[in-house]
Amino acid sequence: MLSPRLSCVALGLATSISYVAAGTGGSFSPGGNTMISALMMFLGNEESVYILDKAEGNAAQINGHPAWGALWDIGSHQTTLMDVRTNSFCASGMHLPNGSFANFGGNDAVTFQGKPGSQRNPDGTGAWDSVYQDFDGRRAIRVVNPCKSSDDLTSPQCGWFDDPTVLAMKRARWYSGVEPTGDGTVVILGGFVTGGYINRWYPDTDPVTERGSAENTYEFYPARDGDPQPVKFLADTSGLNAYSHMFMMPSGKMLVQANLSTMLWDFNTNTEFRLPDMPNGVARVYPASGAVAMLPLTPANNYTPTVLFCGGSATDSYNYGDYGGPYADMWNIPASNDCQRLTPEPQDGSAPQYQQDDDMLEGRTMGQFIALPDGKMLVINGGLNGTAGYSIGTKNTPEDQMPFGVSLASGPVLTPALYDPNAAPGKRWSNAGLGASQIPRLYHSTAILLPDASVLVAGSNPNPDVNLTTFFPTEYRADIFYPPYFNAPIRPAPTGMPSTLSYGGSPFDILIPSTSYNGSANDAADATQVVIIRGGFTTHAMNMGQRFMQLNNTYTVNQNGSITLHVAQPPPNPNLFQPGPALMFVTINGIPSNGSYVIVGNGQFGTQPTAAASVLPASVRLDSVSGGSQSGNGTTSAHDSSSAATTHTGAIIGGIAAAVAILALLGGIIFFFVRRRRAAAAAGSAQYSGLATGGRGVGESAMSSVNPAYPAWTQRSEGSSVFVPLKAPYEDVWDPSTASINAPFRDSDSARRPSSIASGPSMLGEYDPYSGYPPQGHAPTPDRYPTPQPSQNFGGSR
């Protein structure tokens, strides 16, 4: 009998053998079925991507309701469902210092077609829905601690912590902006209260609160004392201030851009320093949704942040309408191709100014930038016309005459493009050699860098609920895009990559074997770079928290052709690359190694330890030394996809030949273990295998989500399948005047707990969702909500 340990190894090898053939550079290949529409994504670790959807009628079920959370396995392209209880529609998200992720806010509870749930808050919004069983998520803080396949993926420690009675923001926020500070604290800025197309009424007579519909304040996670304070900048940018673009600056101030306005902001004192307006009248924030990202921080630019703004819309402000929807037929309005650079804190002391950059190759709305390990920026997804969002008609066109369903965008841009920040002006954009996707990716599309340096592309759902038959349907198919460096015959295979980095301090060494390059060792060493990349939290054409930093390095060329890199720690300023997870790549002549997962900083909230900048030895060259690759020498090639490309299989790559023999002899047994390990996910993949070659989605209709005959999918939770809303005793947990929500992580007022929760193990005061682990002997109760009372309104005061 195959031992459990061996079965896991063999399973890993079986997976790696199945996926050794990566796509050609510049091409797309199928990435499997995400089972929920990928509204939000982030890289949890070197094995998994976490996906979130809004509360809607997905056919995939978990615990008796449609699923809105999932884990996509990088090696196998299989999807495992996860339980999320509150509606995370259009939430924001960010990494935490220890590698966990938090998801902030969302929408109220909804039922079919996005209408308010069956049980209402006093203001008429949904508190809970009896069909979809989702709770009001506008104040929710959801936290997950990414796990590996070696962990118990069904344990509460590996699932989403999603209980607003324990962990919540002080205010309801939908479309809030977020950015971490140098101590890991997350600043949460603005948002809608009850939703809509843009964040204003028209005419705009109350830009501060929009008659209670706009939350133009800010707060922190972990929470700070005091009530959220209003931000004048948000009132001044009324309407187009959702998902404000936010970037931490070296000085400790925050760059914030919304509507056509820009500021440096001291969030500690709520002091604003206005910068020039965005040129040419181009809006970049949602729903104009331009592609915006910080360019690579490198020794060459002395780690000076420059932010690139591309695309979006230059349409007249009136056309956006108000909360109820646009006044113009947005799908007829071409998106902008304009690009601007801004260096908010020039090191020469000059005044910050926008600088005209090369235009994109085409206008693009909802395009998003992905920082690649070779220092280039990939722009992918989006449309030629219109904006993000959907609408049930406009002032000019009723719903039944809208040409693209309820989508406000048209003309999907299927071919990505590359931007080279170091190229001469006029030569920075190219799509030469890049193939086109077969799947339109418009509103609610996402993309994220993977550890093998490919890009996962998923989502697209410009619909209020699952719709598989409209012009731009709900999309469950994932793609993998392979940048041009996948055509390289050899990829670097460094050893000695660290698992943690500090801010300043002693340098470290990385060894590059001679089989990682061809030709002169001196030339290869000169062309080698070490970079760390944080892919961020991706949603709505944004990668919140995305950063790229090149670390300083020197080298020693060794007699055997290997190269020892002497690598500096990140500069001793945590504001440049805030504490948390990242991928480390070694590139030679722009060809990246596989990314190695690393934590930057001490893994904790608070002031980060710093030391003097690393001092590196001088480089040592050695003439007449060369490297090269020969067949069978174990060198990682550009076509070694997710198998060798993901670090969790690296330790067993050398045993593939032996494993093949084992698999040949014990194939039946291994198949048994595979089925046992991924039974439901494999069943789902088999049933919908046609999706990779042109299928539109899962299920026959949105209503299939409530069909009890639908096959059981893999689940990440063993909790109760019954969702029930909050009883009246919990109503005041939302009220800042009575709830102890100023303290980080939990509501400590146990006196207001219903008796059904007060007895037995309690979530309150015993479970820390940041660390993810309750004290010994305690565990979260699987069903911690009281029985619903249909005659009552549920939810707190607003």
Coordinates of N, CA and C in Angstrom, one line a residue, residues 310-503:
C310 N -2.6 55.7 -17.2 CA -2.9 55.5 -18.6 C -4.4 55.1 -18.8
G311 N -4.9 55.6 -19.9 CA -6.3 55.3 -20.2 C -7.3 56.0 -19.4
G312 N -8.5 55.4 -19.3 CA -9.6 56.0 -18.6 C -10.5 56.7 -19.5
S313 N -11.2 57.8 -19.1 CA -12.2 58.5 -19.9 C -12.0 60.0 -19.7
A314 N -12.2 60.7 -20.8 CA -12.2 62.2 -20.8 C -13.6 62.7 -21.1
T315 N -14.6 61.9 -20.9 CA -15.9 62.4 -21.2 C -16.3 63.5 -20.2
D316 N -17.3 64.3 -20.5 CA -17.8 65.4 -19.7 C -18.4 64.8 -18.4
S317 N -18.2 65.6 -17.3 CA -18.6 65.1 -16.0 C -20.1 64.8 -16.0
Y318 N -20.9 65.6 -16.7 CA -22.4 65.4 -16.7 C -22.8 64.0 -17.2
N319 N -22.0 63.5 -18.1 CA -22.4 62.2 -18.7 C -22.4 61.1 -17.7
Y320 N -21.6 61.2 -16.6 CA -21.6 60.2 -15.6 C -22.9 60.1 -14.8
G321 N -23.7 61.1 -14.8 CA -25.0 61.1 -14.1 C -24.8 61.1 -12.6
D322 N -25.4 60.1 -11.9 CA -25.3 60.1 -10.5 C -25.5 58.6 -10.0
Y323 N -25.9 58.4 -8.7 CA -26.0 57.1 -8.2 C -26.9 56.2 -9.0
G324 N -28.0 56.8 -9.7 CA -28.9 56.0 -10.4 C -28.4 55.5 -11.8
G325 N -27.3 56.0 -12.2 CA -26.8 55.6 -13.5 C -26.3 56.7 -14.4
P326 N -25.7 56.4 -15.5 CA -25.1 57.5 -16.4 C -26.3 58.2 -17.2
Y327 N -26.0 59.4 -17.6 CA -26.9 60.1 -18.4 C -26.7 59.9 -19.9
A328 N -25.5 59.5 -20.2 CA -25.1 59.3 -21.6 C -25.0 57.8 -21.9
D329 N -25.0 57.4 -23.2 CA -24.8 56.0 -23.6 C -23.2 55.8 -23.6
M330 N -22.7 55.4 -22.5 CA -21.3 55.4 -22.3 C -20.6 54.4 -23.2
W331 N -21.2 53.4 -23.7 CA -20.6 52.4 -24.5 C -20.2 53.0 -25.9
N332 N -20.7 54.2 -26.2 CA -20.4 54.8 -27.5 C -19.3 55.8 -27.3
I333 N -18.8 56.1 -26.1 CA -17.8 57.1 -25.9 C -16.4 56.4 -25.9
P334 N -15.5 56.8 -26.8 CA -14.2 56.1 -26.8 C -13.4 56.4 -25.5
A335 N -12.7 55.4 -25.1 CA -11.8 55.5 -23.9 C -10.5 56.3 -24.3
S336 N -9.9 56.8 -23.4 CA -8.7 57.6 -23.6 C -7.5 56.7 -23.8
N337 N -6.5 57.2 -24.6 CA -5.2 56.5 -24.8 C -4.1 57.3 -24.1
D338 N -4.4 58.4 -23.4 CA -3.5 59.3 -22.8 C -2.7 58.6 -21.7
C339 N -1.4 58.9 -21.5 CA -0.6 58.5 -20.4 C 0.1 59.6 -19.8
Q340 N 0.1 59.6 -18.5 CA 0.8 60.7 -17.7 C 1.7 60.0 -16.6
R341 N 2.9 60.6 -16.4 CA 3.7 60.2 -15.3 C 3.7 61.3 -14.2
L342 N 3.8 60.9 -13.0 CA 3.9 61.9 -11.9 C 4.9 61.4 -10.9
T343 N 5.9 62.2 -10.5 CA 6.8 61.9 -9.5 C 6.4 62.8 -8.3
P344 N 5.7 62.3 -7.3 CA 5.1 63.2 -6.3 C 6.2 63.8 -5.4
E345 N 7.3 63.2 -5.2 CA 8.3 63.7 -4.3 C 9.7 63.8 -5.0
P346 N 9.9 64.7 -5.9 CA 11.2 64.7 -6.6 C 12.3 65.0 -5.7
Q347 N 13.4 64.2 -5.9 CA 14.5 64.3 -4.9 C 15.3 65.6 -5.2
D348 N 15.1 66.3 -6.3 CA 15.9 67.5 -6.5 C 15.2 68.7 -5.9
G349 N 14.0 68.5 -5.2 CA 13.3 69.6 -4.6 C 12.4 70.4 -5.5
S350 N 12.3 70.0 -6.7 CA 11.4 70.7 -7.6 C 9.9 70.4 -7.3
A351 N 9.1 71.2 -7.9 CA 7.6 71.0 -7.6 C 7.2 69.9 -8.5
P352 N 6.3 69.0 -7.9 CA 5.8 67.9 -8.7 C 4.9 68.4 -9.9
Q353 N 5.1 67.7 -11.0 CA 4.3 68.1 -12.2 C 4.0 66.8 -13.0
Y354 N 2.8 66.7 -13.5 CA 2.5 65.6 -14.5 C 3.4 65.8 -15.7
Q355 N 3.8 64.7 -16.3 CA 4.6 64.7 -17.5 C 3.9 63.8 -18.5
Q356 N 3.7 64.4 -19.7 CA 3.1 63.6 -20.8 C 4.0 62.4 -21.2
D357 N 3.4 61.3 -21.2 CA 4.2 60.1 -21.6 C 3.6 59.6 -23.0
D358 N 4.2 58.5 -23.5 CA 3.7 57.9 -24.8 C 2.3 57.5 -24.6
D359 N 1.5 57.8 -25.6 CA 0.1 57.3 -25.7 C 0.1 55.8 -25.8
M360 N -0.9 55.1 -25.2 CA -1.1 53.7 -25.4 C -1.4 53.4 -26.9
L361 N -1.3 52.2 -27.2 CA -1.5 51.8 -28.6 C -3.0 51.9 -29.0
E362 N -3.9 51.9 -28.0 CA -5.3 52.2 -28.3 C -5.9 52.7 -27.0
G363 N -7.1 53.3 -27.1 CA -7.8 53.7 -25.9 C -8.2 52.5 -25.1
R364 N -8.2 52.7 -23.8 CA -8.5 51.5 -23.0 C -9.1 51.9 -21.7
T365 N -10.3 51.4 -21.4 CA -10.9 51.5 -20.1 C -10.9 50.2 -19.4
M366 N -10.6 50.1 -18.1 CA -10.5 48.9 -17.3 C -9.3 48.0 -17.7
G367 N -8.3 48.6 -18.3 CA -7.1 48.0 -18.5 C -6.3 48.0 -17.1
Q368 N -5.5 47.1 -16.8 CA -4.8 47.1 -15.6 C -3.3 46.7 -15.8
F369 N -2.5 47.3 -15.0 CA -1.0 47.1 -15.1 C -0.6 46.0 -14.2
I370 N 0.3 45.1 -14.7 CA 0.9 44.0 -14.0 C 2.4 44.2 -14.1
A371 N 3.1 44.4 -12.9 CA 4.5 44.6 -12.9 C 5.2 43.2 -13.1
L372 N 6.0 43.1 -14.2 CA 6.7 41.9 -14.6 C 8.1 41.9 -14.0
P373 N 8.7 40.7 -13.8 CA 10.0 40.6 -13.2 C 11.1 41.2 -14.1
D374 N 10.9 41.4 -15.4 CA 11.9 42.0 -16.2 C 11.8 43.5 -16.2
G375 N 11.0 44.1 -15.3 CA 10.9 45.5 -15.2 C 9.9 46.2 -16.1
K376 N 9.3 45.5 -17.0 CA 8.3 46.0 -17.9 C 6.9 45.9 -17.2
M377 N 6.0 46.7 -17.7 CA 4.6 46.7 -17.2 C 3.7 46.2 -18.3
L378 N 2.9 45.1 -17.9 CA 1.9 44.5 -18.8 C 0.6 45.2 -18.6
V379 N 0.0 45.7 -19.6 CA -1.4 46.2 -19.5 C -2.3 45.2 -20.2
I380 N -3.4 44.8 -19.5 CA -4.2 43.7 -20.0 C -5.6 43.9 -19.6
N381 N -6.6 43.3 -20.4 CA -8.0 43.4 -20.2 C -8.5 44.8 -20.6
G382 N -9.8 45.0 -20.5 CA -10.5 46.3 -20.7 C -11.1 46.4 -22.1
G383 N -11.7 47.6 -22.3 CA -12.4 47.9 -23.6 C -12.0 49.2 -24.2
L384 N -12.4 49.3 -25.5 CA -12.1 50.5 -26.3 C -13.0 51.6 -25.9
N385 N -14.2 51.3 -25.5 CA -15.3 52.3 -25.3 C -15.9 52.2 -23.9
G386 N -16.4 53.3 -23.4 CA -17.3 53.2 -22.2 C -16.5 53.3 -20.9
T387 N -17.2 52.7 -19.9 CA -16.7 52.7 -18.5 C -17.0 51.4 -17.9
A388 N -16.4 51.2 -16.7 CA -16.8 50.1 -15.8 C -18.3 50.3 -15.4
G389 N -18.8 49.3 -14.8 CA -20.2 49.3 -14.2 C -21.2 48.8 -15.2
Y390 N -22.4 48.6 -14.7 CA -23.5 48.2 -15.5 C -24.7 49.1 -15.1
S391 N -25.7 49.2 -15.9 CA -26.9 50.0 -15.6 C -28.1 49.5 -16.3
I392 N -29.2 49.6 -15.6 CA -30.5 49.2 -16.2 C -31.0 50.4 -17.0
G393 N -30.4 50.6 -18.1 CA -30.8 51.7 -19.0 C -30.0 53.0 -18.7
T394 N -30.2 54.0 -19.6 CA -29.6 55.3 -19.4 C -30.8 56.4 -19.6
K395 N -30.5 57.6 -19.6 CA -31.5 58.7 -19.9 C -31.9 58.6 -21.3
N396 N -31.0 58.1 -22.2 CA -31.3 58.0 -23.6 C -31.8 56.7 -24.1
T397 N -31.5 55.6 -23.4 CA -31.7 54.2 -23.9 C -32.3 53.4 -22.8
P398 N -33.5 52.9 -23.0 CA -34.1 52.0 -22.0 C -33.4 50.6 -22.0
E399 N -33.6 49.9 -20.9 CA -32.9 48.6 -20.8 C -33.1 47.7 -22.0
D400 N -34.3 47.6 -22.5 CA -34.5 46.6 -23.6 C -33.9 47.0 -24.9
Q401 N -33.3 48.2 -24.9 CA -32.7 48.7 -26.2 C -31.2 48.8 -26.0
M402 N -30.6 48.5 -24.9 CA -29.2 48.6 -24.7 C -28.5 47.5 -25.5
P403 N -27.5 47.8 -26.3 CA -26.9 46.9 -27.3 C -26.0 45.8 -26.7
F404 N -25.5 46.0 -25.5 CA -24.6 45.0 -24.9 C -25.1 44.5 -23.6
G405 N -26.4 44.2 -23.5 CA -26.9 43.9 -22.2 C -26.9 45.1 -21.3
V406 N -26.5 44.9 -20.1 CA -26.5 46.1 -19.2 C -25.1 46.6 -19.1
S407 N -24.1 46.1 -19.9 CA -22.7 46.6 -19.8 C -22.7 48.0 -20.3
L408 N -21.8 48.8 -19.7 CA -21.6 50.2 -20.1 C -20.3 50.3 -20.9
A409 N -19.7 49.2 -21.2 CA -18.5 49.2 -22.1 C -18.7 48.3 -23.3
S410 N -17.9 48.6 -24.3 CA -17.9 47.8 -25.5 C -16.5 47.7 -26.1
G411 N -16.4 46.9 -27.1 CA -15.1 46.8 -27.8 C -14.0 46.2 -27.0
P412 N -14.1 45.0 -26.5 CA -13.1 44.4 -25.7 C -11.7 44.4 -26.4
V413 N -10.7 44.8 -25.6 CA -9.3 44.8 -26.1 C -8.7 43.5 -25.7
L414 N -8.5 42.6 -26.7 CA -8.1 41.3 -26.5 C -6.6 41.1 -26.5
T415 N -5.9 42.0 -27.0 CA -4.4 41.9 -27.1 C -3.8 42.7 -26.0
P416 N -3.0 42.2 -25.2 CA -2.3 43.0 -24.2 C -1.2 43.8 -24.8
A417 N -0.5 44.6 -24.0 CA 0.6 45.4 -24.5 C 1.6 45.5 -23.4
L418 N 2.9 45.8 -23.8 CA 4.0 46.0 -22.8 C 4.5 47.4 -22.8
Y419 N 4.7 47.9 -21.6 CA 5.3 49.3 -21.5 C 6.7 49.1 -20.9
D420 N 7.7 49.7 -21.5 CA 9.0 49.7 -21.0 C 9.4 51.1 -20.4
P421 N 9.4 51.2 -19.1 CA 9.7 52.5 -18.5 C 11.1 53.1 -18.8
N422 N 12.0 52.2 -19.2 CA 13.3 52.7 -19.5 C 13.6 52.9 -21.0
A423 N 12.6 52.7 -21.8 CA 12.8 52.9 -23.3 C 12.8 54.4 -23.5
A424 N 13.3 54.8 -24.7 CA 13.3 56.2 -25.0 C 11.8 56.7 -25.3
P425 N 11.5 57.9 -25.1 CA 10.1 58.4 -25.4 C 9.8 58.1 -26.9
G426 N 8.6 57.7 -27.1 CA 8.1 57.3 -28.4 C 8.3 55.8 -28.7
K427 N 9.0 55.1 -27.8 CA 9.3 53.7 -28.1 C 8.9 52.8 -26.9
R428 N 8.0 53.3 -26.0 CA 7.8 52.6 -24.7 C 6.7 51.6 -24.8
W429 N 5.8 51.7 -25.8 CA 4.7 50.7 -25.9 C 5.0 49.7 -27.1
S430 N 4.6 48.5 -26.9 CA 4.7 47.5 -28.0 C 3.7 46.3 -27.7
N431 N 3.1 45.8 -28.7 CA 2.4 44.5 -28.6 C 2.9 43.5 -29.6
A432 N 4.1 43.8 -30.1 CA 4.7 42.9 -31.1 C 4.9 41.5 -30.5
G433 N 4.4 40.5 -31.2 CA 4.5 39.1 -30.8 C 3.6 38.6 -29.7
L434 N 2.6 39.5 -29.3 CA 1.7 39.1 -28.3 C 0.4 38.7 -28.9
G435 N -0.1 37.5 -28.5 CA -1.4 37.0 -29.0 C -2.6 37.6 -28.4
A436 N -3.7 37.3 -28.9 CA -5.0 37.8 -28.4 C -5.7 36.8 -27.6
S437 N -6.3 37.2 -26.5 CA -7.2 36.3 -25.7 C -8.5 36.0 -26.5
Q438 N -9.1 34.9 -26.2 CA -10.3 34.6 -26.9 C -11.5 35.0 -26.0
I439 N -11.2 35.5 -24.8 CA -12.3 35.8 -23.8 C -12.3 37.3 -23.6
P440 N -13.4 38.0 -23.8 CA -13.5 39.4 -23.5 C -13.4 39.6 -21.9
R441 N -12.6 40.5 -21.5 CA -12.4 40.7 -20.1 C -12.8 42.2 -19.8
L442 N -14.0 42.4 -19.4 CA -14.5 43.8 -19.2 C -14.7 44.0 -17.7
Y443 N -15.9 44.5 -17.3 CA -16.1 44.9 -15.9 C -16.0 43.6 -15.0
H444 N -15.3 43.8 -13.9 CA -15.1 42.7 -12.9 C -14.1 41.7 -13.5
S445 N -13.1 42.1 -14.2 CA -12.0 41.2 -14.6 C -10.8 41.4 -13.7
T446 N -9.9 40.5 -13.6 CA -8.8 40.5 -12.7 C -7.6 39.9 -13.4
A447 N -6.4 40.2 -12.9 CA -5.1 39.6 -13.3 C -4.1 39.7 -12.2
I448 N -3.3 38.7 -12.1 CA -2.3 38.7 -11.0 C -1.1 37.9 -11.5
L449 N 0.1 38.4 -11.0 CA 1.4 37.7 -11.4 C 1.5 36.4 -10.5
L450 N 1.9 35.3 -11.2 CA 2.1 34.0 -10.6 C 3.6 33.8 -10.3
P451 N 3.9 32.9 -9.4 CA 5.3 32.6 -9.1 C 6.2 32.2 -10.2
D452 N 5.7 31.6 -11.3 CA 6.5 31.2 -12.4 C 6.6 32.4 -13.4
A453 N 6.2 33.6 -13.0 CA 6.3 34.8 -13.8 C 5.3 34.8 -15.0
S454 N 4.3 33.9 -15.0 CA 3.2 34.1 -15.9 C 2.1 34.9 -15.2
V455 N 1.0 35.1 -15.8 CA -0.1 36.0 -15.3 C -1.4 35.3 -15.4
L456 N -2.1 35.1 -14.3 CA -3.4 34.6 -14.2 C -4.4 35.7 -14.6
V457 N -5.3 35.4 -15.5 CA -6.3 36.3 -16.0 C -7.7 35.7 -15.8
A458 N -8.6 36.4 -15.2 CA -9.9 35.7 -14.9 C -11.0 36.8 -14.8
G459 N -12.2 36.3 -14.5 CA -13.3 37.2 -14.3 C -13.9 37.8 -15.6
S460 N -14.8 38.7 -15.4 CA -15.6 39.5 -16.4 C -17.0 39.1 -16.1
N461 N -17.8 40.1 -15.6 CA -19.2 39.9 -15.2 C -19.9 41.2 -15.1
P462 N -20.1 41.9 -16.2 CA -20.9 43.2 -16.2 C -22.4 43.0 -16.0
N463 N -22.8 42.3 -15.0 CA -24.2 41.9 -14.8 C -24.5 41.9 -13.3
P464 N -25.8 42.3 -12.9 CA -26.1 42.3 -11.5 C -26.2 41.0 -10.9
D465 N -26.4 39.9 -11.7 CA -26.4 38.6 -11.2 C -25.9 37.7 -12.3
V466 N -25.7 36.4 -12.0 CA -25.1 35.5 -13.0 C -26.0 35.5 -14.2
N467 N -25.4 35.7 -15.4 CA -26.1 35.7 -16.6 C -25.2 35.1 -17.7
L468 N -25.6 33.9 -18.1 CA -24.7 33.1 -19.1 C -25.1 33.3 -20.5
T469 N -26.1 34.1 -20.8 CA -26.6 34.2 -22.2 C -26.6 35.7 -22.7
T470 N -26.2 36.6 -21.9 CA -26.1 38.0 -22.4 C -24.9 38.2 -23.2
F471 N -24.8 39.5 -23.8 CA -23.7 39.7 -24.7 C -22.3 39.5 -24.1
F472 N -22.1 40.1 -22.9 CA -20.9 39.8 -22.1 C -21.3 39.1 -20.9
P473 N -21.2 37.7 -20.9 CA -21.8 36.9 -19.8 C -20.9 36.8 -18.6
T474 N -21.4 36.3 -17.6 CA -20.6 35.9 -16.4 C -19.6 34.9 -16.8
E475 N -18.4 35.2 -16.5 CA -17.2 34.4 -17.0 C -16.6 33.6 -15.9
Y476 N -16.4 32.3 -16.1 CA -15.7 31.4 -15.1 C -14.4 30.8 -15.7
R477 N -14.1 31.0 -16.9 CA -12.9 30.5 -17.5 C -11.7 31.4 -17.1
A478 N -10.6 30.7 -16.7 CA -9.4 31.4 -16.4 C -8.4 31.2 -17.6
D479 N -7.5 32.2 -17.8 CA -6.5 32.1 -18.8 C -5.1 32.3 -18.0
I480 N -4.1 31.7 -18.6 CA -2.7 32.0 -18.2 C -2.1 32.8 -19.4
F481 N -1.5 34.0 -19.1 CA -0.8 34.7 -20.2 C 0.7 34.5 -19.9
Y482 N 1.4 34.1 -20.9 CA 2.9 33.9 -20.8 C 3.6 35.1 -21.5
P483 N 4.3 35.9 -20.8 CA 5.0 37.0 -21.4 C 6.1 36.5 -22.3
P484 N 6.7 37.4 -23.1 CA 7.7 36.9 -24.1 C 8.9 36.2 -23.5
Y485 N 9.3 36.5 -22.3 CA 10.4 35.8 -21.7 C 10.3 34.3 -21.6
F486 N 9.0 33.8 -21.8 CA 8.8 32.3 -21.8 C 9.4 31.7 -23.0
N487 N 9.8 32.4 -24.0 CA 10.5 31.9 -25.2 C 12.0 31.6 -25.0
A488 N 12.5 32.1 -23.8 CA 13.9 31.9 -23.6 C 14.2 30.4 -23.4
P489 N 15.3 29.9 -23.9 CA 15.6 28.4 -23.7 C 16.1 28.1 -22.3
I490 N 16.6 29.0 -21.5 CA 17.1 28.8 -20.2 C 16.5 29.8 -19.3
R491 N 16.1 29.4 -18.1 CA 15.7 30.3 -17.0 C 16.7 30.2 -15.8
P492 N 17.0 31.2 -15.2 CA 17.9 31.1 -14.0 C 17.2 30.2 -12.9
A493 N 18.1 29.5 -12.2 CA 17.6 28.6 -11.2 C 18.5 28.8 -9.9
P494 N 18.3 30.0 -9.3 CA 19.1 30.3 -8.1 C 18.8 29.4 -6.9
T495 N 19.8 29.4 -6.0 CA 19.6 28.7 -4.7 C 20.0 29.7 -3.6
G496 N 19.5 29.4 -2.4 CA 19.9 30.2 -1.3 C 19.0 31.4 -1.2
M497 N 17.8 31.4 -1.8 CA 16.9 32.5 -1.7 C 16.4 32.6 -0.2
P498 N 16.4 33.8 0.4 CA 15.9 33.9 1.7 C 14.4 33.9 1.8
S499 N 13.9 33.6 3.0 CA 12.5 33.6 3.3 C 12.0 34.9 3.9
T500 N 12.9 35.7 4.5 CA 12.6 37.0 5.1 C 13.6 38.1 4.6
L501 N 13.2 39.3 4.6 CA 14.0 40.4 4.3 C 13.8 41.5 5.4
S502 N 14.9 42.2 5.7 CA 14.8 43.3 6.7 C 15.0 44.6 6.0
Y503 N 14.8 45.7 6.7 CA 15.0 47.1 6.2 C 16.4 47.5 6.6

